[in-house]
């Protein structure tokens, strides 16, 4: 009976490790250029909003 529990735990551990590896692979596979483009877009948006606020005040 203990052998069955051991096998179940080993299989569960393998499934968890495979899922974690797949998640890591998906995360590390994201394109760095897309992140840079997104940050540039947010920066431009922030600067535009800041400029509009200055124009309204001044």
PDB file of C-alpha atoms in Angstrom:
ATOM      1  CA  UNK A   1       0.000   0.000   0.000  1.00  0.00           C
ATOM      2  CA  UNK A   2       2.844   2.375   0.789  1.00  0.00           C
ATOM      3  CA  UNK A   3       4.331   1.716  -2.640  1.00  0.00           C
ATOM      4  CA  UNK A   4       1.152   2.954  -4.324  1.00  0.00           C
ATOM      5  CA  UNK A   5       1.225   6.219  -2.362  1.00  0.00           C
ATOM      6  CA  UNK A   6       4.902   6.653  -3.214  1.00  0.00           C
ATOM      7  CA  UNK A   7       4.217   6.147  -6.931  1.00  0.00           C
ATOM      8  CA  UNK A   8       1.291   8.584  -6.805  1.00  0.00           C
ATOM      9  CA  UNK A   9       3.460  11.208  -5.081  1.00  0.00           C
ATOM     10  CA  UNK A  10       6.270  10.756  -7.610  1.00  0.00           C
ATOM     11  CA  UNK A  11       3.851  11.090 -10.542  1.00  0.00           C
ATOM     12  CA  UNK A  12       2.243  14.169  -8.964  1.00  0.00           C
ATOM     13  CA  UNK A  13       5.673  15.725  -8.426  1.00  0.00           C
ATOM     14  CA  UNK A  14       6.611  15.052 -12.042  1.00  0.00           C
ATOM     15  CA  UNK A  15       3.374  16.639 -13.270  1.00  0.00           C
ATOM     16  CA  UNK A  16       3.989  19.720 -11.109  1.00  0.00           C
ATOM     17  CA  UNK A  17       7.572  20.012 -12.347  1.00  0.00           C
ATOM     18  CA  UNK A  18       6.469  19.717 -15.979  1.00  0.00           C
ATOM     19  CA  UNK A  19       3.791  22.388 -15.473  1.00  0.00           C
ATOM     20  CA  UNK A  20       6.284  24.727 -13.798  1.00  0.00           C
ATOM     21  CA  UNK A  21       8.770  24.159 -16.622  1.00  0.00           C
ATOM     22  CA  UNK A  22       6.109  24.933 -19.237  1.00  0.00           C
ATOM     23  CA  UNK A  23       5.107  28.107 -17.395  1.00  0.00           C
ATOM     24  CA  UNK A  24       8.756  29.189 -17.147  1.00  0.00           C
ATOM     25  CA  UNK A  25       9.280  28.445 -20.827  1.00  0.00           C
ATOM     26  CA  UNK A  26       6.247  30.547 -21.770  1.00  0.00           C
ATOM     27  CA  UNK A  27       7.330  33.449 -19.554  1.00  0.00           C
ATOM     28  CA  UNK A  28      10.953  33.402 -20.721  1.00  0.00           C
ATOM     29  CA  UNK A  29       9.799  33.104 -24.327  1.00  0.00           C
ATOM     30  CA  UNK A  30       8.145  36.520 -24.317  1.00  0.00           C
ATOM     31  CA  UNK A  31       9.751  38.952 -26.671  1.00  0.00           C
ATOM     32  CA  UNK A  32      11.893  41.585 -24.963  1.00  0.00           C
ATOM     33  CA  UNK A  33      11.217  44.033 -27.801  1.00  0.00           C
ATOM     34  CA  UNK A  34       7.501  43.946 -27.055  1.00  0.00           C
ATOM     35  CA  UNK A  35       8.205  44.869 -23.442  1.00  0.00           C
ATOM     36  CA  UNK A  36      10.410  47.763 -24.552  1.00  0.00           C
ATOM     37  CA  UNK A  37       7.766  48.977 -27.014  1.00  0.00           C
ATOM     38  CA  UNK A  38       5.093  48.791 -24.328  1.00  0.00           C
ATOM     39  CA  UNK A  39       7.225  50.765 -21.875  1.00  0.00           C
ATOM     40  CA  UNK A  40       7.923  53.378 -24.560  1.00  0.00           C
ATOM     41  CA  UNK A  41       4.195  53.669 -25.266  1.00  0.00           C
ATOM     42  CA  UNK A  42       3.416  54.159 -21.570  1.00  0.00           C
ATOM     43  CA  UNK A  43       6.211  56.735 -21.314  1.00  0.00           C
ATOM     44  CA  UNK A  44       4.864  58.704 -24.310  1.00  0.00           C
ATOM     45  CA  UNK A  45       1.354  58.562 -22.885  1.00  0.00           C
ATOM     46  CA  UNK A  46       2.577  59.828 -19.516  1.00  0.00           C
ATOM     47  CA  UNK A  47       4.539  62.662 -21.148  1.00  0.00           C
ATOM     48  CA  UNK A  48       1.539  63.658 -23.275  1.00  0.00           C
ATOM     49  CA  UNK A  49      -0.680  63.784 -20.201  1.00  0.00           C
ATOM     50  CA  UNK A  50       1.942  65.796 -18.313  1.00  0.00           C
ATOM     51  CA  UNK A  51       2.208  68.221 -21.220  1.00  0.00           C
ATOM     52  CA  UNK A  52      -1.582  68.653 -21.354  1.00  0.00           C
ATOM     53  CA  UNK A  53      -1.689  69.325 -17.621  1.00  0.00           C
ATOM     54  CA  UNK A  54       1.026  71.971 -17.942  1.00  0.00           C
ATOM     55  CA  UNK A  55      -0.853  73.633 -20.807  1.00  0.00           C
ATOM     56  CA  UNK A  56      -4.059  73.760 -18.749  1.00  0.00           C
ATOM     57  CA  UNK A  57      -2.270  75.277 -15.744  1.00  0.00           C
ATOM     58  CA  UNK A  58      -0.097  77.727 -17.695  1.00  0.00           C
TER      59      UNK A  58
END
